[in-house]
Coordinates of C-alpha atoms in Angstrom, one line a residue:
Chain A
M1 CA 0.0 0.0 0.0
A2 CA 1.4 3.4 -1.0
R3 CA 2.2 5.7 1.8
S4 CA 0.3 8.9 2.1
T5 CA 2.2 11.8 0.4
K6 CA 0.2 14.5 2.4
R7 CA 2.6 16.9 4.1
A8 CA 2.0 19.0 7.2
P9 CA 1.1 22.6 6.4
P10 CA 4.1 24.9 6.5
W11 CA 3.1 26.7 9.7
G12 CA 6.4 28.4 10.0
A13 CA 6.1 30.1 6.6
V14 CA 2.4 31.1 7.4
R15 CA 3.5 32.6 10.7
E16 CA 6.3 34.5 9.0
A17 CA 3.9 35.9 6.4
V18 CA 1.4 37.0 9.0
L19 CA 4.2 38.6 11.1
D20 CA 5.6 40.3 8.0
G21 CA 2.1 41.7 7.3
L22 CA 1.7 43.0 10.8
R23 CA 5.2 44.5 10.8
G24 CA 4.5 46.2 7.5
T25 CA 1.2 47.6 8.8
G26 CA 2.9 48.9 12.0
R27 CA 5.8 50.4 10.0
G28 CA 3.4 52.1 7.6
T29 CA 1.2 53.5 10.4
L30 CA 4.2 54.9 12.3
E31 CA 5.6 56.4 9.1
G32 CA 2.2 58.0 8.4
V33 CA 1.9 59.5 11.9
T34 CA 5.5 60.7 11.8
T35 CA 4.9 62.4 8.4
L36 CA 1.7 64.0 9.6
G37 CA 3.7 65.3 12.6
R38 CA 6.4 66.7 10.4
A39 CA 3.7 68.3 8.1
I40 CA 2.1 70.0 11.1
L41 CA 5.4 71.3 12.5
F42 CA 6.3 72.5 9.0
L43 CA 3.0 74.4 8.8
L44 CA 3.6 75.9 12.3
L45 CA 6.9 77.2 11.0
V46 CA 5.4 78.6 7.8
L47 CA 2.4 80.4 9.2
P48 CA 4.2 83.1 11.1
Q49 CA 6.1 84.0 7.9
L50 CA 2.9 84.8 6.0
P51 CA 2.1 88.3 7.4
G52 CA 5.6 89.4 6.3
L53 CA 4.6 88.7 2.7
L54 CA 2.3 91.6 2.8
R55 CA 5.4 93.8 2.8
R56 CA 6.6 92.1 -0.4
P57 CA 3.5 91.7 -2.6
R58 CA 5.6 91.1 -5.7
L59 CA 6.6 87.6 -4.4
L60 CA 2.9 86.8 -3.9
L61 CA 1.7 88.2 -7.2
E62 CA 4.3 86.2 -9.0
Q63 CA 3.0 83.0 -7.5
I64 CA -0.6 84.0 -8.0
Y65 CA 0.2 84.3 -11.7
R66 CA 2.0 80.9 -11.8
V67 CA -0.4 79.0 -9.6
G68 CA -3.7 80.7 -10.5
F69 CA -3.5 82.4 -13.8
L70 CA -1.7 79.5 -15.5
S71 CA -4.4 77.1 -14.2
L72 CA -7.2 79.2 -15.8
L73 CA -7.3 77.4 -19.1
I74 CA -7.8 73.9 -17.7
I75 CA -10.4 75.3 -15.2
V76 CA -12.4 77.1 -17.9
V77 CA -12.4 74.2 -20.4
S78 CA -13.3 71.6 -17.7
G79 CA -16.0 73.9 -16.2
F80 CA -17.6 74.4 -19.6
F81 CA -17.7 70.6 -20.4
I82 CA -18.9 69.7 -16.9
G83 CA -21.7 72.2 -17.2
M84 CA -22.6 70.7 -20.6
V85 CA -22.6 67.2 -19.3
L86 CA -24.7 68.1 -16.2
A87 CA -27.3 69.8 -18.4
L88 CA -27.5 66.9 -20.8
Q89 CA -27.8 64.3 -18.1
G90 CA -30.1 66.4 -16.0
Y91 CA -32.4 67.2 -18.9
N92 CA -32.8 63.5 -19.8
T93 CA -33.9 62.7 -16.3
L94 CA -36.0 65.8 -15.6
V95 CA -37.9 65.6 -18.9
N96 CA -39.4 62.3 -17.7
F97 CA -41.1 64.1 -14.9
G98 CA -41.9 67.2 -17.0
A99 CA -39.5 69.3 -14.8
E100 CA -37.0 70.4 -17.5
E101 CA -37.6 74.0 -16.4
S102 CA -35.6 73.2 -13.3
L103 CA -32.5 72.4 -15.3
G104 CA -30.9 75.8 -14.5
V105 CA -31.4 75.1 -10.7
L106 CA -29.9 71.6 -11.0
V107 CA -26.8 72.8 -12.9
A108 CA -26.3 75.8 -10.6
L109 CA -26.7 74.0 -7.3
S110 CA -24.6 71.1 -8.4
L111 CA -21.8 73.4 -9.4
T112 CA -21.9 75.9 -6.6
R113 CA -22.3 73.4 -3.8
E114 CA -20.2 70.4 -5.0
L115 CA -18.7 70.2 -8.4
G116 CA -17.2 73.7 -8.5
P117 CA -15.0 73.4 -5.4
V118 CA -14.3 69.7 -5.6
V119 CA -13.4 69.4 -9.3
T120 CA -11.5 72.6 -9.2
A121 CA -9.5 71.3 -6.2
L122 CA -8.8 68.0 -8.0
L123 CA -7.7 69.8 -11.1
F124 CA -5.7 72.3 -9.1
A125 CA -3.9 69.4 -7.3
G126 CA -3.0 67.8 -10.6
R127 CA -1.9 71.0 -12.4
A128 CA -0.6 73.4 -9.8
G129 CA 0.0 71.1 -6.8
S130 CA 2.2 68.7 -8.7
A131 CA 4.1 71.6 -10.2
L132 CA 4.7 73.2 -6.8
T133 CA 6.0 69.9 -5.4
A134 CA 8.3 69.3 -8.3
E135 CA 9.6 72.8 -8.3
I136 CA 10.4 72.9 -4.5
G137 CA 11.7 69.3 -4.7
L138 CA 14.1 70.2 -7.5
M139 CA 15.2 73.3 -5.6
K140 CA 16.0 71.1 -2.7
T141 CA 17.8 68.5 -4.8
T142 CA 20.0 71.1 -6.5
E143 CA 20.8 72.7 -3.1
Q144 CA 19.0 76.0 -4.0
L145 CA 17.2 76.0 -0.7
A146 CA 20.4 75.3 1.2
A147 CA 22.1 78.1 -0.7
M148 CA 19.3 80.4 0.2
E149 CA 19.6 79.5 3.9
M150 CA 23.4 80.1 3.6
M151 CA 22.6 83.6 2.3
A152 CA 20.6 84.2 5.5
V153 CA 17.3 84.1 3.6
D154 CA 14.7 81.8 5.1
P155 CA 13.3 79.6 2.3
L156 CA 10.1 79.2 4.4
Q157 CA 9.5 82.9 3.9
R158 CA 10.9 83.4 0.5
V159 CA 9.8 80.2 -1.3
I160 CA 7.2 78.3 0.7
G161 CA 5.1 81.2 2.1
P162 CA 4.2 82.8 -1.2
R163 CA 3.2 79.5 -2.8
L164 CA 1.0 78.5 0.1
L165 CA -0.7 81.8 0.3
A166 CA -1.1 82.0 -3.5
G167 CA -2.9 78.6 -3.5
L168 CA -5.1 79.7 -0.7
F169 CA -6.0 82.9 -2.5
C170 CA -6.4 81.4 -6.0
M171 CA -8.6 78.4 -5.3
P172 CA -11.8 80.2 -4.4
L173 CA -11.4 82.4 -7.5
L174 CA -10.8 79.4 -9.7
A175 CA -13.8 77.6 -8.2
A176 CA -16.0 80.6 -8.8
I177 CA -14.8 80.9 -12.4
F178 CA -15.4 77.1 -12.8
S179 CA -18.9 77.4 -11.5
V180 CA -19.8 80.4 -13.7
V181 CA -18.4 78.9 -16.8
G182 CA -20.1 75.6 -15.9
V183 CA -23.5 77.4 -15.7
Y184 CA -22.9 78.9 -19.2
G185 CA -22.0 75.4 -20.4
G186 CA -25.3 74.1 -19.0
Y187 CA -27.1 77.1 -20.6
F188 CA -25.5 76.3 -24.0
V189 CA -26.7 72.7 -23.9
G190 CA -30.0 73.2 -22.1
V191 CA -31.2 76.4 -23.8
G192 CA -29.2 76.4 -27.0
L193 CA -29.4 72.7 -28.0
L194 CA -32.3 71.2 -26.0
G195 CA -34.8 74.0 -26.2
V196 CA -35.4 74.9 -22.5
D197 CA -36.8 78.4 -22.2
T198 CA -34.1 80.9 -21.5
N199 CA -36.1 83.0 -19.1
V200 CA -37.2 80.0 -17.2
F201 CA -33.7 78.7 -17.0
W202 CA -32.4 81.9 -15.4
S203 CA -35.4 82.8 -13.3
Q204 CA -35.7 79.4 -11.7
M205 CA -32.0 79.5 -10.9
Q206 CA -32.3 82.9 -9.4
A207 CA -35.2 81.9 -7.2
A208 CA -33.7 78.6 -6.0
V209 CA -30.1 79.3 -5.5
N210 CA -29.5 81.0 -2.1
F211 CA -26.3 83.1 -2.0
S212 CA -25.7 82.8 1.7
E213 CA -26.3 79.1 1.8
D214 CA -25.3 77.6 -1.5
V215 CA -22.7 80.0 -2.9
W216 CA -21.0 80.7 0.4
S217 CA -20.8 77.0 1.2
G218 CA -19.0 76.5 -2.0
I219 CA -16.6 79.4 -1.3
I220 CA -15.8 78.1 2.2
K221 CA -15.2 74.6 0.8
S222 CA -12.8 76.0 -1.9
I223 CA -10.9 78.0 0.7
V224 CA -10.4 74.9 2.8
F225 CA -9.5 72.8 -0.2
G226 CA -7.1 75.5 -1.4
F227 CA -5.3 75.6 1.9
V228 CA -5.1 71.8 2.2
V229 CA -3.9 71.1 -1.3
S230 CA -1.3 73.9 -1.2
W231 CA -0.1 72.7 2.2
I232 CA 0.3 69.1 1.0
A233 CA 2.0 70.3 -2.2
V234 CA 4.6 72.5 -0.6
F235 CA 5.2 70.1 2.3
Q236 CA 5.8 67.2 -0.1
G237 CA 8.2 69.2 -2.1
Y238 CA 10.1 70.4 1.0
D239 CA 10.1 66.9 2.5
S240 CA 11.0 65.0 -0.7
A241 CA 14.1 62.8 -0.9
P242 CA 16.7 64.9 -2.8
T243 CA 16.9 62.5 -5.8
S244 CA 15.0 62.3 -9.1
A245 CA 13.1 59.3 -7.9
G246 CA 12.3 61.2 -4.6
I247 CA 10.8 64.1 -6.6
G248 CA 8.7 61.7 -8.7
A249 CA 7.4 59.9 -5.6
A250 CA 6.6 63.3 -3.9
T251 CA 4.7 64.6 -6.9
T252 CA 2.6 61.4 -7.1
R253 CA 1.9 61.6 -3.3
T254 CA 0.8 65.2 -3.7
V255 CA -1.8 64.3 -6.3
V256 CA -3.0 61.2 -4.5
I257 CA -3.1 62.6 -1.0
S258 CA -4.6 65.9 -2.1
S259 CA -7.4 64.1 -4.1
L260 CA -8.3 61.8 -1.2
A261 CA -8.1 64.7 1.3
V262 CA -10.4 66.9 -0.9
L263 CA -13.0 64.1 -1.3
G264 CA -12.9 63.2 2.4
L265 CA -13.1 66.8 3.5
D266 CA -15.9 67.5 1.1
Y267 CA -18.1 64.9 2.9
V268 CA -17.2 66.4 6.3
L269 CA -17.8 70.0 5.2
T270 CA -21.1 69.0 3.5
A271 CA -22.3 67.2 6.6
L272 CA -21.4 70.2 8.8
M273 CA -22.9 72.9 6.5
F274 CA -26.0 71.2 5.3
N275 CA -27.1 69.1 8.2
Chain B
M1 CA 26.3 81.4 26.2
N2 CA 29.4 82.3 24.2
D3 CA 32.6 81.3 25.8
R4 CA 34.5 84.2 24.2
P5 CA 33.6 87.5 22.9
P6 CA 33.7 88.3 19.1
S7 CA 37.1 89.4 18.0
T8 CA 38.2 93.0 18.2
P9 CA 40.8 94.5 15.9
E10 CA 43.4 94.1 18.6
N11 CA 42.9 90.4 19.3
A12 CA 41.6 89.3 15.9
P13 CA 44.8 88.1 14.3
R14 CA 45.8 86.0 17.2
L15 CA 42.5 84.1 17.6
P16 CA 41.5 81.4 15.2
L17 CA 38.3 82.3 13.2
I18 CA 36.9 78.9 13.8
R19 CA 37.5 76.9 17.0
I20 CA 36.0 73.4 17.2
R21 CA 36.2 71.3 20.4
G22 CA 34.9 67.8 21.1
L23 CA 32.6 67.8 18.1
T24 CA 30.5 64.7 17.8
F25 CA 27.8 64.2 15.1
R26 CA 25.7 61.1 14.4
R27 CA 23.5 60.3 11.4
G28 CA 21.2 57.6 12.6
R29 CA 23.5 55.1 14.2
T30 CA 26.5 56.1 12.2
L31 CA 29.1 58.2 14.0
V32 CA 30.1 60.8 11.3
L33 CA 32.3 63.1 13.4
N34 CA 33.9 61.7 16.6
N35 CA 35.2 64.1 19.2
L36 CA 36.8 66.3 16.6
N37 CA 39.1 69.3 17.5
L38 CA 40.1 71.8 14.9
D39 CA 41.2 75.5 14.6
I40 CA 41.0 77.4 11.4
R41 CA 43.2 80.4 11.3
R42 CA 42.1 83.8 10.0
Q43 CA 42.8 85.1 6.5
G44 CA 44.3 81.8 5.4
I45 CA 43.2 79.0 3.0
T46 CA 42.6 75.7 4.8
A47 CA 42.1 72.6 2.7
L48 CA 39.9 69.9 4.2
I49 CA 40.6 66.6 2.6
G50 CA 39.8 63.0 3.3
P51 CA 38.1 59.9 1.9
S52 CA 34.6 60.1 0.5
G53 CA 32.0 60.0 3.3
C54 CA 34.4 60.9 6.1
G55 CA 32.3 63.9 7.1
K56 CA 33.9 66.9 5.3
T57 CA 30.6 68.4 4.0
T58 CA 28.9 67.6 7.3
L59 CA 31.6 69.6 9.1
L60 CA 31.0 72.6 6.8
R61 CA 27.3 72.3 7.4
I62 CA 27.9 72.3 11.2
I63 CA 30.1 75.3 10.9
T64 CA 27.3 77.1 9.1
G65 CA 24.7 76.0 11.5
Q66 CA 22.7 74.0 8.9
L67 CA 23.3 70.9 11.1
R68 CA 23.4 70.9 14.9
P69 CA 26.1 68.7 16.5
H70 CA 25.1 66.1 19.2
R71 CA 28.0 67.2 21.4
G72 CA 30.8 69.7 21.4
S73 CA 31.5 73.3 20.7
V74 CA 31.8 75.2 17.4
Q75 CA 32.8 78.8 17.6
V76 CA 32.9 81.1 14.6
D77 CA 34.5 84.5 15.3
G78 CA 33.9 83.8 19.0
V79 CA 30.2 83.0 18.6
E80 CA 29.0 79.6 19.6
V81 CA 27.1 78.4 16.5
S82 CA 25.7 75.2 17.8
R83 CA 23.5 77.0 20.3
L84 CA 22.7 80.1 18.4
P85 CA 19.0 81.0 18.0
R86 CA 17.8 81.0 14.4
K87 CA 17.5 84.8 14.0
Q88 CA 21.1 85.3 15.2
L89 CA 22.3 82.4 13.1
L90 CA 20.9 84.0 10.0
E91 CA 22.7 87.3 11.0
L92 CA 25.9 85.4 11.3
R93 CA 25.4 83.7 7.9
K94 CA 25.4 87.2 6.3
R95 CA 29.1 87.1 7.1
M96 CA 29.6 83.7 5.5
G97 CA 29.6 82.5 2.0
M98 CA 29.4 79.0 0.6
L99 CA 30.1 77.6 -2.8
F100 CA 28.1 74.4 -3.3
Q101 CA 29.3 71.6 -5.4
N102 CA 27.0 72.3 -8.4
G103 CA 26.8 76.0 -7.8
A104 CA 23.2 75.9 -6.6
L105 CA 22.3 79.0 -8.7
F106 CA 18.6 79.9 -8.7
S107 CA 17.4 78.5 -12.0
D108 CA 14.6 81.0 -12.4
L109 CA 16.9 84.0 -12.1
S110 CA 19.6 85.4 -14.5
V111 CA 23.2 85.4 -13.5
F112 CA 22.8 89.1 -12.6
D113 CA 19.8 88.5 -10.4
N114 CA 21.5 85.6 -8.8
V115 CA 24.4 87.8 -7.7
A116 CA 22.1 90.6 -6.8
F117 CA 19.9 88.3 -4.7
P118 CA 21.7 88.7 -1.3
L119 CA 22.2 92.4 -1.8
R120 CA 18.5 92.9 -2.5
E121 CA 17.5 90.8 0.4
H122 CA 19.8 92.3 3.0
T123 CA 20.8 95.8 2.1
G124 CA 18.7 98.8 1.4
L125 CA 21.0 99.8 -1.4
S126 CA 19.6 101.7 -4.4
K127 CA 19.0 99.9 -7.7
D128 CA 21.9 101.8 -9.3
L129 CA 24.4 100.9 -6.6
I130 CA 23.3 97.2 -6.7
H131 CA 23.8 97.3 -10.4
I132 CA 27.4 98.6 -10.0
L133 CA 28.2 96.1 -7.2
V134 CA 26.9 93.1 -9.1
L135 CA 28.9 94.0 -12.2
L136 CA 32.0 94.5 -10.2
K137 CA 31.6 91.1 -8.5
L138 CA 31.0 89.5 -11.9
Q139 CA 34.0 91.3 -13.3
A140 CA 36.1 89.8 -10.5
V141 CA 35.1 86.3 -11.6
G142 CA 35.3 87.1 -15.3
L143 CA 31.6 86.9 -16.1
R144 CA 30.5 90.5 -16.5
G145 CA 29.7 89.7 -20.1
A146 CA 27.4 86.8 -19.1
H147 CA 25.3 88.8 -16.7
D148 CA 22.1 88.4 -18.6
L149 CA 22.4 84.7 -19.3
N150 CA 20.4 82.1 -17.4
P151 CA 22.1 79.4 -15.3
E152 CA 21.2 76.7 -17.8
Q153 CA 23.2 78.6 -20.5
L154 CA 26.4 78.4 -18.4
S155 CA 29.1 75.7 -18.5
G156 CA 29.9 73.9 -15.2
G157 CA 32.9 76.1 -14.6
M158 CA 31.0 79.3 -15.4
A159 CA 28.2 78.3 -13.1
R160 CA 30.7 77.9 -10.3
R161 CA 32.3 81.2 -11.0
A162 CA 28.9 82.9 -11.0
A163 CA 28.0 81.1 -7.7
M164 CA 31.3 82.4 -6.3
A165 CA 30.4 85.9 -7.2
R166 CA 27.0 85.5 -5.5
A167 CA 28.7 84.0 -2.4
M168 CA 31.0 87.0 -2.2
A169 CA 28.3 89.5 -2.8
M170 CA 28.1 90.5 0.9
D171 CA 31.9 90.5 1.3
P172 CA 32.0 87.6 3.8
M173 CA 34.6 87.1 6.4
L174 CA 34.5 83.3 5.8
M175 CA 34.1 81.5 2.4
M176 CA 33.6 77.8 2.2
Y177 CA 34.0 75.8 -1.0
D178 CA 32.5 72.3 -1.2
E179 CA 34.3 70.4 -3.9
P180 CA 34.7 73.4 -6.2
F181 CA 36.9 71.7 -8.7
T182 CA 35.0 68.4 -9.2
G183 CA 34.3 67.6 -12.9
Q184 CA 36.2 70.7 -14.2
D185 CA 38.4 70.7 -17.3
P186 CA 42.0 71.9 -16.7
I187 CA 41.3 75.4 -17.9
S188 CA 38.3 75.9 -15.6
M189 CA 40.1 74.3 -12.7
G190 CA 43.0 76.7 -13.2
M191 CA 40.6 79.6 -13.3
L192 CA 38.8 78.5 -10.1
L193 CA 42.1 77.8 -8.3
S194 CA 43.4 81.2 -9.2
L195 CA 40.1 82.9 -8.1
V196 CA 40.0 81.1 -4.7
Q197 CA 43.6 82.2 -4.0
R198 CA 43.3 85.7 -5.4
L199 CA 40.0 86.6 -3.8
N200 CA 41.1 85.2 -0.5
H201 CA 44.2 87.4 -0.4
L202 CA 42.6 90.5 -2.0
L203 CA 39.5 90.5 0.3
G204 CA 41.2 89.3 3.4
M205 CA 38.8 86.4 3.8
T206 CA 39.2 83.1 5.5
S207 CA 38.6 80.2 3.2
I208 CA 37.9 76.5 3.8
V209 CA 38.2 74.3 0.7
V210 CA 36.8 70.8 0.7
S211 CA 38.3 68.9 -2.2
H212 CA 39.5 65.6 -3.6
D213 CA 41.8 67.3 -6.1
I214 CA 44.8 66.9 -3.7
Q215 CA 47.7 68.4 -5.7
E216 CA 45.7 71.3 -6.9
V217 CA 44.3 72.2 -3.5
L218 CA 47.7 71.8 -1.8
S219 CA 49.1 74.3 -4.3
I220 CA 47.0 77.1 -2.9
A221 CA 46.4 76.1 0.7
D222 CA 48.1 77.6 3.7
D223 CA 47.0 74.7 6.0
V224 CA 45.7 71.2 5.3
C225 CA 43.6 69.0 7.5
I226 CA 43.1 65.3 6.7
L227 CA 39.8 63.9 8.0
S228 CA 39.2 60.2 8.4
D229 CA 36.7 58.2 10.5
G230 CA 35.3 61.4 11.9
R231 CA 38.6 62.7 13.3
I232 CA 41.4 64.9 12.1
I233 CA 44.3 62.5 11.6
E234 CA 46.9 65.0 10.3
Q235 CA 47.1 68.8 10.2
G236 CA 49.8 71.2 9.1
T237 CA 51.2 73.0 6.2
P238 CA 51.2 71.3 2.7
E239 CA 55.0 70.8 3.0
L240 CA 54.6 69.1 6.3
L241 CA 51.9 66.8 5.0
R242 CA 53.9 65.9 1.9
R243 CA 56.7 64.6 4.2
S244 CA 54.2 62.7 6.4
K245 CA 54.9 58.9 7.0
T246 CA 51.4 58.2 8.3
P247 CA 50.1 55.3 6.1
L248 CA 46.6 56.8 5.6
V249 CA 48.1 60.2 4.7
R250 CA 50.5 58.5 2.3
Q251 CA 47.8 56.5 0.7
F252 CA 45.7 59.6 0.2
L253 CA 48.4 61.8 -1.1
D254 CA 49.8 59.1 -3.4
A255 CA 46.3 58.1 -4.5
A256 CA 47.1 54.4 -3.8
P257 CA 44.2 52.1 -4.5
D258 CA 44.8 49.9 -1.5
G259 CA 46.1 50.6 2.0
P260 CA 44.5 51.6 5.3
V261 CA 41.4 52.4 3.2
P262 CA 40.9 49.0 1.6
F263 CA 40.0 48.4 -2.0
H264 CA 37.5 45.8 -1.1
Y265 CA 34.4 46.5 0.9
T266 CA 34.2 44.2 4.0
A267 CA 33.0 40.8 2.8
S268 CA 33.1 37.1 3.7
S269 CA 35.7 34.9 2.0
L270 CA 35.5 34.7 -1.8
E271 CA 35.6 30.8 -1.8
R272 CA 32.6 30.8 0.5
D273 CA 30.6 33.2 -1.6
L274 CA 31.4 31.4 -4.9
A275 CA 30.4 28.1 -3.4
W276 CA 27.1 29.4 -1.9
E277 CA 24.9 27.1 -4.1
S278 CA 26.4 23.9 -2.8

């Protein structure tokens, strides 16, 4: 009779794999908490530098141009298309209930409350946030930040402060432009292509959209998103490993962390403001 | 607290500009500098040489206060750098200049604006005066004609000369050069060597040059320090060092591939590694 070839399970290997998993989780958590701590300390060092920037508005204006103005094209084009898609989708649903006159309301509320601030923040993270991280990371790698420190110029004030403030300042404006262009995109499709009455489109919107509730909530959201995305972008650049791979990883982290932070914060802010 | 007051014209020549005692610095678990003692005399050129990774650049960064030592004292012109608050440290740095290995010019500014940067940041000088000063600094390094170029349009040697002009813009008392000759062709290296020497003597600065180009740096240095394993193993004039019998110094000066610094990284026996499969 043949002997059984069944072997005992490799418990040692299983145990090692489980332990490896636990070690990895622990290490990851510790690294995450440490990085968050460093990011908070970094912010606490940068914030006192911001008032001094008012004495040097040129530094701030330069960054507003680079961070804000150069992001305008992508914001305007995206806003217009999102408004068009909203109107198209909204019309197809509303027409089933004979409520296509409410199309303007749907487009305006969706944009001002949610899509304007959120999509702008995501686009801002991808376009301006990644550029900020790469620029600061490269300055670190090529020792430009160290050289600045050696010339008794604080890079936190000269480099980081203007970029953080510019992001904070530009995001609400970009979100507002996104929403306005989106409304016109919705108007173009709804009124121009699908035949909704133009007066109804605007009057319903005017009656239903509350400035203090809907528009302000969007502005507050975009200010918070602007601050968080800019903070993440400048911190990741400043904290990046001074190698080309380090800059690449930091740029990716900026986009990923910013996007997740924006979506998570959007839920929190919506829950706080509308419930 | 400072152990000694800053120098006055009466005592200045006698005191070393930099006085380091018992300096210890760790990076993680690695001991980079180990109870190091060093004096750098005023208005001279001190060459700091040693094997790669022995802590030369770290020492420069501790002198400038970019890194804080774990133990020991570092005094620059009588001021204890290691315990200096940030604001006073920045003040002290206005009197120091540093040339980084790759120049570290600001890539978004022209050569002129790079050199003007410290003057615009720290002095209330008029535009016209800054213009004159910048052109004079650029003239000193032979780049007046390149003032409107951007850093990416410069060769490696030109970039270092432009960075030298920027580092000198505030007329520092102390200039530090971190591997200024690395990767330079003989002509550029000759220019840089002559500039380091000429500017040091003309402006009465104190210079520290970290370099691996031994013969070149010995030709301009007044003092030489050889750093190894986080300590100064030999210090003296270039002539004294050339006559040294210390094996490590000899290996370093003769560029011998094997010696106290072994050619092979520490490993188990070759036979054992080759037979690992069996």
